[in-house]
JSON list of C-alpha atoms in Angstrom, two decimals:
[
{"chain": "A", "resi": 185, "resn": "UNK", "atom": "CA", "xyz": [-4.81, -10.20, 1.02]},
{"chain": "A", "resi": 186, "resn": "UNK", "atom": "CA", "xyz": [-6.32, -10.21, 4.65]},
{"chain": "A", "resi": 187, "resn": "UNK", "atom": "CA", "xyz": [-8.09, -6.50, 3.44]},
{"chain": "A", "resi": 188, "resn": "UNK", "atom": "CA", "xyz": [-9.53, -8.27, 0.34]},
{"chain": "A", "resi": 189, "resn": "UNK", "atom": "CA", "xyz": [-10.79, -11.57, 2.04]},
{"chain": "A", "resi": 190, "resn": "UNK", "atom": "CA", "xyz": [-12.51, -9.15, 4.14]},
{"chain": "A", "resi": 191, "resn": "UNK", "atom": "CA", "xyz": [-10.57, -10.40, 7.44]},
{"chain": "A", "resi": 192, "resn": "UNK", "atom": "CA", "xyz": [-9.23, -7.14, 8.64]},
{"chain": "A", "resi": 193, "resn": "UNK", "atom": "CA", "xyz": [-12.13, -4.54, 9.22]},
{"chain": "A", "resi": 194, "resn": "UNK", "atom": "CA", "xyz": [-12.75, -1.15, 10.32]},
{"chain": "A", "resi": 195, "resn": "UNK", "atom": "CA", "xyz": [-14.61, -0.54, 13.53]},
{"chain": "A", "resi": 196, "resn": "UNK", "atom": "CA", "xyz": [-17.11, 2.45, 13.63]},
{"chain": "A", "resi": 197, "resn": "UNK", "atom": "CA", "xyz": [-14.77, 4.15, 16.34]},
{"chain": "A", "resi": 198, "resn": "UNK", "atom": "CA", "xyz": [-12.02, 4.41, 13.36]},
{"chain": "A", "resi": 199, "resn": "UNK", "atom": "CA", "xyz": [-12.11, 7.81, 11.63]},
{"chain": "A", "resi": 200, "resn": "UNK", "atom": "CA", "xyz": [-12.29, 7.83, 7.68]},
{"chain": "A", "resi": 201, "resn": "UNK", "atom": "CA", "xyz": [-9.90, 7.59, 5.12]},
{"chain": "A", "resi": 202, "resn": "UNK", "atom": "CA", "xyz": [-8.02, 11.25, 5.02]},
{"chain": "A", "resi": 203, "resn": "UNK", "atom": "CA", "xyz": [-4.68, 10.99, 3.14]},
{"chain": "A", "resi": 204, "resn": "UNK", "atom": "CA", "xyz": [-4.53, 12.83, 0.34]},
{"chain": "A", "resi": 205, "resn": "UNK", "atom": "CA", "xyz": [-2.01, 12.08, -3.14]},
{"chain": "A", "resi": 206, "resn": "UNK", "atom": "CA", "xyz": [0.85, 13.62, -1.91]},
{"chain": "A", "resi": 207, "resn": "UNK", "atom": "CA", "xyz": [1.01, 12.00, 1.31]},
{"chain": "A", "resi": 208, "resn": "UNK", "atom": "CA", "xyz": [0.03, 8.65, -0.54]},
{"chain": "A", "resi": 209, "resn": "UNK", "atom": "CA", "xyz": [3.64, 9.21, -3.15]},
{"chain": "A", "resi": 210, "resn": "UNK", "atom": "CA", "xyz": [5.46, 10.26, 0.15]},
{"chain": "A", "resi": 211, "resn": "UNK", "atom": "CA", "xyz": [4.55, 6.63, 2.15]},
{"chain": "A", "resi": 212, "resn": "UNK", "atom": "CA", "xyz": [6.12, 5.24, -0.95]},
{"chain": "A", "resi": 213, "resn": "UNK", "atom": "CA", "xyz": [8.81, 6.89, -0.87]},
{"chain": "A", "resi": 214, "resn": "UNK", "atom": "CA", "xyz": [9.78, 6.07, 2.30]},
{"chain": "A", "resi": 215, "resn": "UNK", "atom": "CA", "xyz": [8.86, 2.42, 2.17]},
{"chain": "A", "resi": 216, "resn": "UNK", "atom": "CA", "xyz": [11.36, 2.53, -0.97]},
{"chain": "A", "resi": 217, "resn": "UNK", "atom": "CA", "xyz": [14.16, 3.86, 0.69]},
{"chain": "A", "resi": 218, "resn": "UNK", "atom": "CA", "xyz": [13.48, 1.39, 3.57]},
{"chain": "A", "resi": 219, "resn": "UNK", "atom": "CA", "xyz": [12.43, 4.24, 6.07]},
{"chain": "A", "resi": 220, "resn": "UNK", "atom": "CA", "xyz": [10.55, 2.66, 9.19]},
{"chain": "A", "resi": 221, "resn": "UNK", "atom": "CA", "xyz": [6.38, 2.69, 8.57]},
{"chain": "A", "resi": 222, "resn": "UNK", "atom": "CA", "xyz": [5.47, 2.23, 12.13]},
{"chain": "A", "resi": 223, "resn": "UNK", "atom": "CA", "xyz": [3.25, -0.37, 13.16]},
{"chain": "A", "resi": 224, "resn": "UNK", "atom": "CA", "xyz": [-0.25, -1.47, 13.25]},
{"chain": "A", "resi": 225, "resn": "UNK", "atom": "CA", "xyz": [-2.56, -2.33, 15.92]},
{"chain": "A", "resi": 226, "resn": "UNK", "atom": "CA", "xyz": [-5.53, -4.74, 15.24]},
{"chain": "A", "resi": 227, "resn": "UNK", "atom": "CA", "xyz": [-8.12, -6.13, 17.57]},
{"chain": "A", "resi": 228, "resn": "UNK", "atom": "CA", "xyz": [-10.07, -9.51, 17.41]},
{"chain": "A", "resi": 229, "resn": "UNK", "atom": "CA", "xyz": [-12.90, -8.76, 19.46]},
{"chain": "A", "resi": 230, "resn": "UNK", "atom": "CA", "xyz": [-14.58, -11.70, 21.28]},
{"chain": "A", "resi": 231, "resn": "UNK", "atom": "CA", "xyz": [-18.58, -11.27, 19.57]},
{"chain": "A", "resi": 232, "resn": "UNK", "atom": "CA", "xyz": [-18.17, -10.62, 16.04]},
{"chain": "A", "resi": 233, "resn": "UNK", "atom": "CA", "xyz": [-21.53, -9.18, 15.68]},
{"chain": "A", "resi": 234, "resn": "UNK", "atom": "CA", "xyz": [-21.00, -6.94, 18.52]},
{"chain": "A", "resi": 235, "resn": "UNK", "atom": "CA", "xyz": [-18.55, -4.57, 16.84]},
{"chain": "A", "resi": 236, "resn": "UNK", "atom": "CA", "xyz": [-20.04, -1.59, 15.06]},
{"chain": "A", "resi": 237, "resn": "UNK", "atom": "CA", "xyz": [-18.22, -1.45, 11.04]},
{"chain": "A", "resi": 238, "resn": "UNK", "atom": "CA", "xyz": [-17.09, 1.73, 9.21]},
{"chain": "A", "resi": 239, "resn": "UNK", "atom": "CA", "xyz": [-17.33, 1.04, 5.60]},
{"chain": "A", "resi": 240, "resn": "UNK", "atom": "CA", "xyz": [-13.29, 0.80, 4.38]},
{"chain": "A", "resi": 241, "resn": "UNK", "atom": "CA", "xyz": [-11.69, 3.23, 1.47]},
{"chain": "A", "resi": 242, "resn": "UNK", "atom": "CA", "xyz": [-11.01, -0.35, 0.22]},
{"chain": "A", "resi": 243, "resn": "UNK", "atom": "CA", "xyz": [-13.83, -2.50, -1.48]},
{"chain": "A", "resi": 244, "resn": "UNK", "atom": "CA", "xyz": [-13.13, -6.32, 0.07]},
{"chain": "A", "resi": 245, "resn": "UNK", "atom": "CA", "xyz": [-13.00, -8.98, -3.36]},
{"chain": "A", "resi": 246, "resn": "UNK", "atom": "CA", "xyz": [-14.25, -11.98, -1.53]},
{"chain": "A", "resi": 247, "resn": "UNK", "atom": "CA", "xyz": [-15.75, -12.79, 2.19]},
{"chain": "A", "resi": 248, "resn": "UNK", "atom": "CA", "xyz": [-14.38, -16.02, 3.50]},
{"chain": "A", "resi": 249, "resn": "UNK", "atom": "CA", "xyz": [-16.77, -18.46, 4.39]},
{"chain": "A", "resi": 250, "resn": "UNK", "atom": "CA", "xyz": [-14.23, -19.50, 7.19]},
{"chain": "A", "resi": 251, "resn": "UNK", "atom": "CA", "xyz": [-14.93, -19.59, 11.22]},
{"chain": "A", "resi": 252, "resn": "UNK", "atom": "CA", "xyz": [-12.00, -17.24, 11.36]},
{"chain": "A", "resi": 253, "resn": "UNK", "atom": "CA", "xyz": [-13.08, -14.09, 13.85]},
{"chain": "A", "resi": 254, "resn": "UNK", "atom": "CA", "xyz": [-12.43, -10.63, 11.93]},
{"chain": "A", "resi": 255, "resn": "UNK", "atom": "CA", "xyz": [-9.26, -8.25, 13.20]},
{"chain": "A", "resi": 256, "resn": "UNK", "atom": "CA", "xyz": [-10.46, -4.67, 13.27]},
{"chain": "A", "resi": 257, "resn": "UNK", "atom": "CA", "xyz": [-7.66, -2.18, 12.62]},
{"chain": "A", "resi": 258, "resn": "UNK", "atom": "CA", "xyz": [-7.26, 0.13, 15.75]},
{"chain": "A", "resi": 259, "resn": "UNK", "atom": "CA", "xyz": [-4.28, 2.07, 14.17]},
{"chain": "A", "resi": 260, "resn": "UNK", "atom": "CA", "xyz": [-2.78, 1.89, 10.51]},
{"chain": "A", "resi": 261, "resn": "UNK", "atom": "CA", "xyz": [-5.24, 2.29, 8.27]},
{"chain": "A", "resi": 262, "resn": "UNK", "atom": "CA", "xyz": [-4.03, 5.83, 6.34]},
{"chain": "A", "resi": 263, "resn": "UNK", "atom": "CA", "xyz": [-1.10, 3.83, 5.58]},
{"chain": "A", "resi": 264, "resn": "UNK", "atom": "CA", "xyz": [-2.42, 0.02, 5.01]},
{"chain": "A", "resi": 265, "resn": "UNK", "atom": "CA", "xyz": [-5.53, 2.19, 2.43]},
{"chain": "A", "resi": 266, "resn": "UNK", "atom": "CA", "xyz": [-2.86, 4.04, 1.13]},
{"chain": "A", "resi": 267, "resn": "UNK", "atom": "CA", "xyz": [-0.45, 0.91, 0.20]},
{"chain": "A", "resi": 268, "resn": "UNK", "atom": "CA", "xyz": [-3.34, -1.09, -0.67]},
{"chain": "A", "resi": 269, "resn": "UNK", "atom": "CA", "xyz": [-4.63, 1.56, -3.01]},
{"chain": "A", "resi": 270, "resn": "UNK", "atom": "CA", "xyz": [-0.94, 1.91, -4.36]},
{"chain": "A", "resi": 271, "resn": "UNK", "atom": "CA", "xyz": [-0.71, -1.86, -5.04]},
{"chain": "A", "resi": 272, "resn": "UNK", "atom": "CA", "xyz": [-3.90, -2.43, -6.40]},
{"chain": "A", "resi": 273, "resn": "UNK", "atom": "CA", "xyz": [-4.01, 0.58, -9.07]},
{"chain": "A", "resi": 274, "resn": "UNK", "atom": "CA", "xyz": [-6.58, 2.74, -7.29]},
{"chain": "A", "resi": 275, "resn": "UNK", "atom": "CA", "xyz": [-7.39, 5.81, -9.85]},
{"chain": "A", "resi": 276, "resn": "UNK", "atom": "CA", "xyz": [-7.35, 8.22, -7.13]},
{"chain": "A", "resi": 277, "resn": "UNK", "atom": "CA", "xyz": [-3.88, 6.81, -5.90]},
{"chain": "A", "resi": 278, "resn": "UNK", "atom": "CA", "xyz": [-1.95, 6.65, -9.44]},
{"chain": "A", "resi": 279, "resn": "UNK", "atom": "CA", "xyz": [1.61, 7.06, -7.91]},
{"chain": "A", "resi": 280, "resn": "UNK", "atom": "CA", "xyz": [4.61, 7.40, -10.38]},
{"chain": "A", "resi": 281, "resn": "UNK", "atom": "CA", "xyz": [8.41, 7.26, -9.92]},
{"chain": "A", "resi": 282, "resn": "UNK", "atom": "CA", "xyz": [11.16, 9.02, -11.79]},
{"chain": "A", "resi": 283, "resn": "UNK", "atom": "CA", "xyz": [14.08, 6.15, -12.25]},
{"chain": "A", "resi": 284, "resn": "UNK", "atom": "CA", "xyz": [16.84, 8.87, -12.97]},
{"chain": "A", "resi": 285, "resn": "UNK", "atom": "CA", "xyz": [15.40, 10.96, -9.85]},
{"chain": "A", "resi": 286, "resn": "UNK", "atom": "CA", "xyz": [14.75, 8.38, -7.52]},
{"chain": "A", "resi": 287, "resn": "UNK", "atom": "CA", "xyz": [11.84, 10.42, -7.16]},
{"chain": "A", "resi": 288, "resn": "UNK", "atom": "CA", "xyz": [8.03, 9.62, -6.31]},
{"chain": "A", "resi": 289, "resn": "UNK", "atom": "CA", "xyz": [4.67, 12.31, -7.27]},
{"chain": "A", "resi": 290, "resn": "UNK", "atom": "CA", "xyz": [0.81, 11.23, -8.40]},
{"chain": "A", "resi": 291, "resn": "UNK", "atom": "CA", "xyz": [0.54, 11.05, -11.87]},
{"chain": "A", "resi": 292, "resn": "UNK", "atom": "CA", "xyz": [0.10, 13.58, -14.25]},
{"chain": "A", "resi": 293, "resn": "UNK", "atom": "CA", "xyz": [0.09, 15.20, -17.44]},
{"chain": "A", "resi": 294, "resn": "UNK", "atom": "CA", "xyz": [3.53, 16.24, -17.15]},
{"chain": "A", "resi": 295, "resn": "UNK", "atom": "CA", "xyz": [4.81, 12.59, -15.93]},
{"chain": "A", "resi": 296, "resn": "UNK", "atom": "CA", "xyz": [2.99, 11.02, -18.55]},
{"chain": "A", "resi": 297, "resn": "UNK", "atom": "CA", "xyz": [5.01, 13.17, -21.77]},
{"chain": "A", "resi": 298, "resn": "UNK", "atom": "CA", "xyz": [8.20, 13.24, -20.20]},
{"chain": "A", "resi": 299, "resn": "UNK", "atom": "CA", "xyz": [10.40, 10.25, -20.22]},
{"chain": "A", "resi": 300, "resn": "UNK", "atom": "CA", "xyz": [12.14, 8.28, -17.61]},
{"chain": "A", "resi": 301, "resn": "UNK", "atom": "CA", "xyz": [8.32, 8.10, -15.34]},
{"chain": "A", "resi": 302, "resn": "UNK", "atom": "CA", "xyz": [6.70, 4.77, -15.26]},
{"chain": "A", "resi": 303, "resn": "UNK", "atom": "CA", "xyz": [3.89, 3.87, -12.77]},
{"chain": "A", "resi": 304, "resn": "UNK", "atom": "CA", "xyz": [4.46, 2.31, -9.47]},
{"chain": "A", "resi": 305, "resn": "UNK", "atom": "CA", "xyz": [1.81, -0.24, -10.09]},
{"chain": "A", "resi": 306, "resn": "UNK", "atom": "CA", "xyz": [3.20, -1.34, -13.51]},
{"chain": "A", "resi": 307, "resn": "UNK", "atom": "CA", "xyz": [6.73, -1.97, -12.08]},
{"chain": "A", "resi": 308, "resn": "UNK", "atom": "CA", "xyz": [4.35, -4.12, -9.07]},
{"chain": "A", "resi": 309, "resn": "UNK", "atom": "CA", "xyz": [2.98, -6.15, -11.20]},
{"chain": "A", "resi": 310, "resn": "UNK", "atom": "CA", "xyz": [4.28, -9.47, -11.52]},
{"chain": "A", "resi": 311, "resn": "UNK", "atom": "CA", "xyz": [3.41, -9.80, -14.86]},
{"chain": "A", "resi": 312, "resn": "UNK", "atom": "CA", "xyz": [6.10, -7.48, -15.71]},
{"chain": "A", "resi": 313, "resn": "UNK", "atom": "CA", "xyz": [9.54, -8.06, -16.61]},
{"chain": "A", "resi": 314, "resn": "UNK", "atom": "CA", "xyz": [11.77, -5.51, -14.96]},
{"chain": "A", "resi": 315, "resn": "UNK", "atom": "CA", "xyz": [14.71, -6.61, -17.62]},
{"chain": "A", "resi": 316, "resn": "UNK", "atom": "CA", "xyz": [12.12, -5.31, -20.33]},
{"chain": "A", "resi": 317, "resn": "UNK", "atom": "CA", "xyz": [10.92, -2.34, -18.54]},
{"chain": "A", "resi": 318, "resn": "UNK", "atom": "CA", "xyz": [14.34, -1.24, -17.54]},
{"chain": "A", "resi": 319, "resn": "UNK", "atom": "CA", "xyz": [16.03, -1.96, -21.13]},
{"chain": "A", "resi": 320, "resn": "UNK", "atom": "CA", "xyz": [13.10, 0.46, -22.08]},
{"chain": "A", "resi": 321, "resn": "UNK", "atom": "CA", "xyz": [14.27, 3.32, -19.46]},
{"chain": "A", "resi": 322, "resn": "UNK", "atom": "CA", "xyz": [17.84, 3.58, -19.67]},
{"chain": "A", "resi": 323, "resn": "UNK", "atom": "CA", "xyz": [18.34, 5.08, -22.71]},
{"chain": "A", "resi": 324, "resn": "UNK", "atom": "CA", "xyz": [15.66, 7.94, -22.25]},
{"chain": "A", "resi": 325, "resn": "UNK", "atom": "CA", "xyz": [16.80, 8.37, -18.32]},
{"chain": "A", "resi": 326, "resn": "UNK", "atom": "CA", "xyz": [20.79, 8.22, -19.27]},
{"chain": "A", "resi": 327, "resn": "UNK", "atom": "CA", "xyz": [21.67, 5.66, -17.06]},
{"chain": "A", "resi": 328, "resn": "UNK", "atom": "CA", "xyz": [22.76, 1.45, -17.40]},
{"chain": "A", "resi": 329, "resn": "UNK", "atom": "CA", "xyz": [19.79, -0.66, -17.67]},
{"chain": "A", "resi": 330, "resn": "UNK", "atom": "CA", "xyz": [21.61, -2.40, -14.38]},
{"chain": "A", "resi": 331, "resn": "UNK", "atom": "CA", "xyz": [21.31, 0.91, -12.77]},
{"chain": "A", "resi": 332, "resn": "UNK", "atom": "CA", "xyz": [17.56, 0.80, -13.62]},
{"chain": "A", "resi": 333, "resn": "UNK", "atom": "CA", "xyz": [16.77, -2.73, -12.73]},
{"chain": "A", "resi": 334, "resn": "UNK", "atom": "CA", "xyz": [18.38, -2.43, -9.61]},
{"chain": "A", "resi": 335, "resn": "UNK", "atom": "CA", "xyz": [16.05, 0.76, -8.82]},
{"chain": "A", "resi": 336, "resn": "UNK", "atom": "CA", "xyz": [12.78, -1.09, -10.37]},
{"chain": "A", "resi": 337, "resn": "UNK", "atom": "CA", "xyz": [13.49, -3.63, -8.21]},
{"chain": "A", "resi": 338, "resn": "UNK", "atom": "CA", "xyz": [14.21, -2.29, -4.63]},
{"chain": "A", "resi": 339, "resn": "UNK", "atom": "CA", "xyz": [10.75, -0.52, -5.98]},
{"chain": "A", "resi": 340, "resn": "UNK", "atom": "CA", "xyz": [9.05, -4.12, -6.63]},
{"chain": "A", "resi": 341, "resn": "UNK", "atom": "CA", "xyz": [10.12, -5.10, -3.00]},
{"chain": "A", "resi": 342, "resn": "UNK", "atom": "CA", "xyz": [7.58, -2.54, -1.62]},
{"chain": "A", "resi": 343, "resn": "UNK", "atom": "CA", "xyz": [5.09, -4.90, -2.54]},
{"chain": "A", "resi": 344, "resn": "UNK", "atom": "CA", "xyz": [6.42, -7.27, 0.12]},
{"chain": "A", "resi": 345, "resn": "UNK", "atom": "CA", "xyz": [7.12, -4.59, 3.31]},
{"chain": "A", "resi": 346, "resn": "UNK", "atom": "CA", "xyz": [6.55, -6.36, 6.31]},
{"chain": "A", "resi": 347, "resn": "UNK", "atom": "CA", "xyz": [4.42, -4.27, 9.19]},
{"chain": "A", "resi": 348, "resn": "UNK", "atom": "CA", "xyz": [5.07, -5.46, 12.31]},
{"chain": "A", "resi": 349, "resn": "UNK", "atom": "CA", "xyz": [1.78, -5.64, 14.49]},
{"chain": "A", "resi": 350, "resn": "UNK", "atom": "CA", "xyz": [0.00, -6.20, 17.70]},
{"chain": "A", "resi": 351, "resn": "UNK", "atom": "CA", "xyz": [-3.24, -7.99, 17.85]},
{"chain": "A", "resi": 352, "resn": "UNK", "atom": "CA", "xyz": [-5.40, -6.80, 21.20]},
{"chain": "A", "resi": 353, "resn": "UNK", "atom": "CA", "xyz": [-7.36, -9.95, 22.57]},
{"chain": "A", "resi": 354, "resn": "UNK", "atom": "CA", "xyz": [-10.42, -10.80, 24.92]},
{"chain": "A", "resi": 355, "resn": "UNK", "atom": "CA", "xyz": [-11.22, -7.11, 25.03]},
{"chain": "A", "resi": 356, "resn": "UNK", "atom": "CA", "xyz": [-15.59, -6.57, 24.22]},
{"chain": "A", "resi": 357, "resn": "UNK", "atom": "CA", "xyz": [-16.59, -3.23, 22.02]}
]
């Protein structure tokens, strides 16, 4: 939320955006098997108009018109892109899981024909019921529909990893 209010920044020292797919479907995998993510590092600089910006990987939805100062992320940002790109549907970033594999790839032909692959992003949404959704991938995968809500929900708790982070203070560019 903080990315799309346009609250946390990148500063022109930051390098760009790198990760590729694969590395993107391996974040989540470890995020869904509860695997440490490290931590991030921001900095609220004391001029905001002294601080050189690198365009983000991420468009921001809204600026704030609040006296807030901006946090520029120092370290984090393959991993808060990647999650962000996860969670909001990027195209580049369609990730997929396998329910019966416990298993996490991009998207592609293959996952879309074969049963039992549903996309990260759907099983996100809030909108979605996870009774319907599982109910829909038991048969096809083989296993209980309490089997597959229980996976389709650890997955839906990705949405809601907590990073823990430092915030560097009354430091000028």
């Amino acid at each position: 939320d903080k990315i799309d209010a346009g609250e946390i920044r990148l500063p022109e020292i930051q390098r760009a955006y790198v990760w590729k797919g694969p590395q993107v479907a391996h974040l989540v995998d470890s995020l869904y098997r509860r695997y440490p993510s490290g931590s991030l590092l921001l900095w609220e600089a004391d001029q905001e108009f002294s601080v050189a910006e690198r365009s983000t990987a991420i468009a921001s939805t809204s600026i704030s018109g609040r006296p807030w100062k901006p946090l520029y992320l120092l370290d984090g940002q393959q991993r808060i892109t990647s999650l962000h790109r996860v969670l909001k549907g990027h195209p580049d970033t369609s990730v997929v899981f396998n329910v019966a594999a416990e298993r996490f790839q991009l998207e592609s032909r293959s996952t879309t024909l074969a049963s039992g692959w549903v996309k990260v992003t759907d099983v996100i949404a809030e909108a979605t019921s996870l009774f319907e959704l599982a109910a829909q991938l038991a048969e096809p995968t083989g296993l209980t529909a309490d089997v597959v809500h229980g996976r389709l929900d650890r997955l839906r708790g990705i949405a809601h990893y907590s990073y823990q982070y430092e915030t560097v203070q009354g430091l000028d560019y």
